[in-house]
Each structure stands twice: as C-alpha cells, then as structure tokens.
Amino acid sequence: MYWTSLTQNRNDFKPIWATSLPQALNLIKEAVQGERNDELFYDEIIKLAPNSEQASIITSIRDDERGHNFMFRGMFKEITGQDITGISSEQYQRISSYEEGLEKALQGELVAVEKYRKIWFGLPVGIYRDTVYGIILDELKHASKYNYLLTLDRTTI
C-alpha cells in the first residue's frame, strides 16, 4: 500500500531545480557563449601560477573545460539543428593575484555545478543527460583541485 501511494503522487512532486528542455537549451547556450572570457581567465591564472606543477593542474582543468564546451555545442546542435553563435557581452574582469584567481575559479566551478544540474534535469533520459552528469562530476573534481591549490598557496605564505 505504501509503494502504491508513493507512485500515485509522484507526478505532483517537482524539485526546486526542475527545468524544461527549452530552459536547459538556453542554459547550454549561455554556458558556451562565455567561453572566450573563460579562455582569457585560464590563460591569466596559468601565467600567475608559482610553479609548473600548479600550472599543469590548471591547464588540465582548462582542457577539460574545452571538452565540455565541445560536448555542449554538439548536444545543442543535435537537439536543435542549430549551432551556438555569439559570445557573451560580459566584459572580462582581470584578476589581481594568483590567490584571487584560485578563489574566483573555485566559486565558478560551484556555480557551474548548479547551472549544469538544471541542464541535467531538463534533458531527456539518455546520452545527453549522462554526458551532463559526467560534466558535473568533472566540475566537482575541478573544485577539489582548486581547493588543493588554495591550500598550497596559503601554506607557503
């Protein structure tokens, strides 16, 4: 009896981050259109890294992000038949220090997880949803790496 009542009410429940497919596609478009600023940011923080090990970690994150953009563009094209065009009108804000860059990057990864969760909920079950789940896991991995780099930076002061 308990199981029956759960399945009967299931259609009434909506998570707070529930998203429609059109909303998910718009979020994908927004995510990809900011890639120019992302490239400038990664180039800047890599140059500020205090050693090659830390620069290598950030470079690997940047390369993952390039892959994410490629996959988001591919999903958008397959679902809509259209390419994502245009770039963000948001002006790039330079960073003043390596630590500031790490903090900004960490926060950016966490914001991306929130956005990508909405995208995930708006996609149909299958390869696109599975791909976004993988991207979310990468973003969480990146946040952990930025935490590691911040810890290194703060313990060497």
CSV table of C-alpha atoms in Angstrom, one decimal:
chain,number,residue,atom,x,y,z
A,1,MET,CA,0.0,0.0,0.0
A,2,TYR,CA,2.8,2.4,0.9
A,3,TRP,CA,4.5,1.8,-2.5
A,4,THR,CA,1.3,2.4,-4.4
A,5,SER,CA,0.7,5.8,-2.7
A,6,LEU,CA,4.3,6.8,-3.5
A,7,THR,CA,3.9,6.1,-7.2
A,8,GLN,CA,0.5,7.8,-7.4
A,9,ASN,CA,1.7,11.1,-6.0
A,10,ARG,CA,5.0,11.1,-7.9
A,11,ASN,CA,3.7,13.3,-10.8
A,12,ASP,CA,2.9,16.1,-8.3
A,13,PHE,CA,6.5,16.4,-7.0
A,14,LYS,CA,8.8,18.8,-8.7
A,15,PRO,CA,12.4,19.5,-7.5
A,16,ILE,CA,13.2,23.2,-7.0
A,17,TRP,CA,15.7,23.0,-9.8
A,18,ALA,CA,13.2,21.3,-12.3
A,19,THR,CA,13.9,22.6,-15.8
A,20,SER,CA,12.2,22.3,-19.2
A,21,LEU,CA,14.1,21.3,-22.3
A,22,PRO,CA,13.9,24.9,-23.8
A,23,GLN,CA,15.3,26.2,-20.5
A,24,ALA,CA,18.0,23.6,-20.5
A,25,LEU,CA,19.0,24.5,-24.1
A,26,ASN,CA,19.1,28.2,-23.2
A,27,LEU,CA,21.4,27.4,-20.2
A,28,ILE,CA,23.7,25.4,-22.5
A,29,LYS,CA,23.8,28.3,-24.9
A,30,GLU,CA,24.8,30.7,-22.0
A,31,ALA,CA,27.4,28.3,-20.8
A,32,VAL,CA,29.1,28.1,-24.2
A,33,GLN,CA,28.9,31.8,-25.0
A,34,GLY,CA,31.1,32.7,-22.1
A,35,GLU,CA,34.0,30.5,-23.3
A,36,ARG,CA,36.1,33.5,-24.6
A,37,ASN,CA,36.2,35.0,-21.1
A,38,ASP,CA,36.9,31.6,-19.7
A,39,GLU,CA,39.9,31.2,-22.0
A,40,LEU,CA,41.3,34.6,-21.0
A,41,PHE,CA,40.8,33.7,-17.4
A,42,TYR,CA,42.6,30.4,-17.7
A,43,ASP,CA,45.5,31.9,-19.6
A,44,GLU,CA,45.9,34.6,-17.0
A,45,ILE,CA,45.8,32.2,-14.0
A,46,ILE,CA,48.2,29.7,-15.6
A,47,LYS,CA,50.7,32.5,-16.1
A,48,LEU,CA,50.4,33.5,-12.4
A,49,ALA,CA,50.9,30.0,-11.1
A,50,PRO,CA,54.0,29.9,-8.9
A,51,ASN,CA,55.4,26.7,-10.4
A,52,SER,CA,54.9,24.2,-13.3
A,53,GLU,CA,53.1,21.6,-11.2
A,54,GLN,CA,50.3,24.1,-10.3
A,55,ALA,CA,50.2,25.5,-13.8
A,56,SER,CA,49.8,21.9,-15.1
A,57,ILE,CA,46.9,21.3,-12.8
A,58,ILE,CA,45.1,24.4,-14.1
A,59,THR,CA,46.0,23.5,-17.7
A,60,SER,CA,44.3,20.1,-17.2
A,61,ILE,CA,41.2,21.9,-15.9
A,62,ARG,CA,41.2,24.3,-18.8
A,63,ASP,CA,41.5,21.3,-21.2
A,64,ASP,CA,38.5,19.6,-19.5
A,65,GLU,CA,36.5,22.8,-19.9
A,66,ARG,CA,37.3,22.9,-23.6
A,67,GLY,CA,36.0,19.4,-23.9
A,68,HIS,CA,32.8,20.4,-22.0
A,69,ASN,CA,32.2,23.2,-24.4
A,70,PHE,CA,32.7,20.9,-27.4
A,71,MET,CA,30.2,18.4,-25.9
A,72,PHE,CA,27.6,21.1,-25.1
A,73,ARG,CA,27.9,22.5,-28.6
A,74,GLY,CA,27.4,19.0,-30.0
A,75,MET,CA,24.3,18.3,-27.9
A,76,PHE,CA,22.8,21.7,-28.8
A,77,LYS,CA,23.4,21.1,-32.5
A,78,GLU,CA,21.9,17.5,-32.4
A,79,ILE,CA,18.8,18.6,-30.4
A,80,THR,CA,18.1,21.9,-32.2
A,81,GLY,CA,19.8,21.5,-35.5
A,82,GLN,CA,21.4,24.9,-34.9
A,83,ASP,CA,24.9,26.0,-34.0
A,84,ILE,CA,25.5,28.2,-31.0
A,85,THR,CA,26.6,31.6,-32.2
A,86,GLY,CA,27.6,34.8,-30.5
A,87,ILE,CA,29.7,35.5,-27.4
A,88,SER,CA,28.9,36.9,-24.0
A,89,SER,CA,28.6,40.7,-23.9
A,90,GLU,CA,30.1,40.5,-20.4
A,91,GLN,CA,33.4,42.3,-20.1
A,92,TYR,CA,36.4,40.2,-18.9
A,93,GLN,CA,37.5,41.2,-15.4
A,94,ARG,CA,41.2,40.7,-14.9
A,95,ILE,CA,42.5,39.2,-11.7
A,96,SER,CA,45.0,40.9,-9.4
A,97,SER,CA,46.6,37.9,-7.9
A,98,TYR,CA,47.0,34.1,-8.1
A,99,GLU,CA,45.0,33.6,-4.9
A,100,GLU,CA,42.2,35.8,-6.2
A,101,GLY,CA,42.2,33.7,-9.4
A,102,LEU,CA,42.0,30.5,-7.5
A,103,GLU,CA,39.1,31.7,-5.3
A,104,LYS,CA,37.3,33.0,-8.4
A,105,ALA,CA,37.9,29.7,-10.2
A,106,LEU,CA,36.6,27.7,-7.2
A,107,GLN,CA,33.4,29.7,-7.0
A,108,GLY,CA,33.0,29.4,-10.8
A,109,GLU,CA,33.1,25.6,-10.6
A,110,LEU,CA,30.5,25.5,-7.9
A,111,VAL,CA,28.2,27.9,-9.8
A,112,ALA,CA,28.7,25.7,-12.9
A,113,VAL,CA,27.5,22.6,-10.9
A,114,GLU,CA,24.3,24.5,-10.0
A,115,LYS,CA,23.7,25.5,-13.6
A,116,TYR,CA,24.6,22.1,-15.0
A,117,ARG,CA,22.2,20.4,-12.6
A,118,LYS,CA,19.4,22.5,-14.0
A,119,ILE,CA,20.5,21.5,-17.5
A,120,TRP,CA,20.6,17.8,-16.5
A,121,PHE,CA,17.0,18.0,-15.2
A,122,GLY,CA,15.8,19.5,-18.4
A,123,LEU,CA,17.3,16.9,-20.8
A,124,PRO,CA,15.6,13.6,-21.7
A,125,VAL,CA,17.0,10.4,-20.2
A,126,GLY,CA,19.8,9.1,-22.3
A,127,ILE,CA,23.2,10.0,-23.7
A,128,TYR,CA,22.8,13.8,-23.3
A,129,ARG,CA,21.8,13.5,-19.7
A,130,ASP,CA,24.6,11.0,-19.0
A,131,THR,CA,27.1,13.4,-20.6
A,132,VAL,CA,26.0,16.3,-18.5
A,133,TYR,CA,26.3,14.1,-15.4
A,134,GLY,CA,29.9,13.4,-16.4
A,135,ILE,CA,30.5,17.1,-16.8
A,136,ILE,CA,29.1,17.8,-13.4
A,137,LEU,CA,31.5,15.2,-11.9
A,138,ASP,CA,34.3,17.0,-13.7
A,139,GLU,CA,33.3,20.3,-12.2
A,140,LEU,CA,33.3,18.8,-8.7
A,141,LYS,CA,36.8,17.4,-9.4
A,142,HIS,CA,37.9,20.8,-10.5
A,143,ALA,CA,36.6,22.4,-7.3
A,144,SER,CA,38.6,19.9,-5.3
A,145,LYS,CA,41.7,20.7,-7.3
A,146,TYR,CA,41.2,24.4,-6.8
A,147,ASN,CA,40.8,23.8,-3.0
A,148,TYR,CA,44.1,21.9,-3.1
A,149,LEU,CA,45.8,24.8,-4.9
A,150,LEU,CA,44.4,27.3,-2.5
A,151,THR,CA,45.7,25.2,0.4
A,152,LEU,CA,49.1,25.0,-1.1
A,153,ASP,CA,49.1,28.8,-1.8
A,154,ARG,CA,48.1,29.6,1.8
A,155,THR,CA,50.5,27.3,3.5
A,156,THR,CA,53.5,28.7,1.6
A,157,ILE,CA,52.9,32.2,2.7
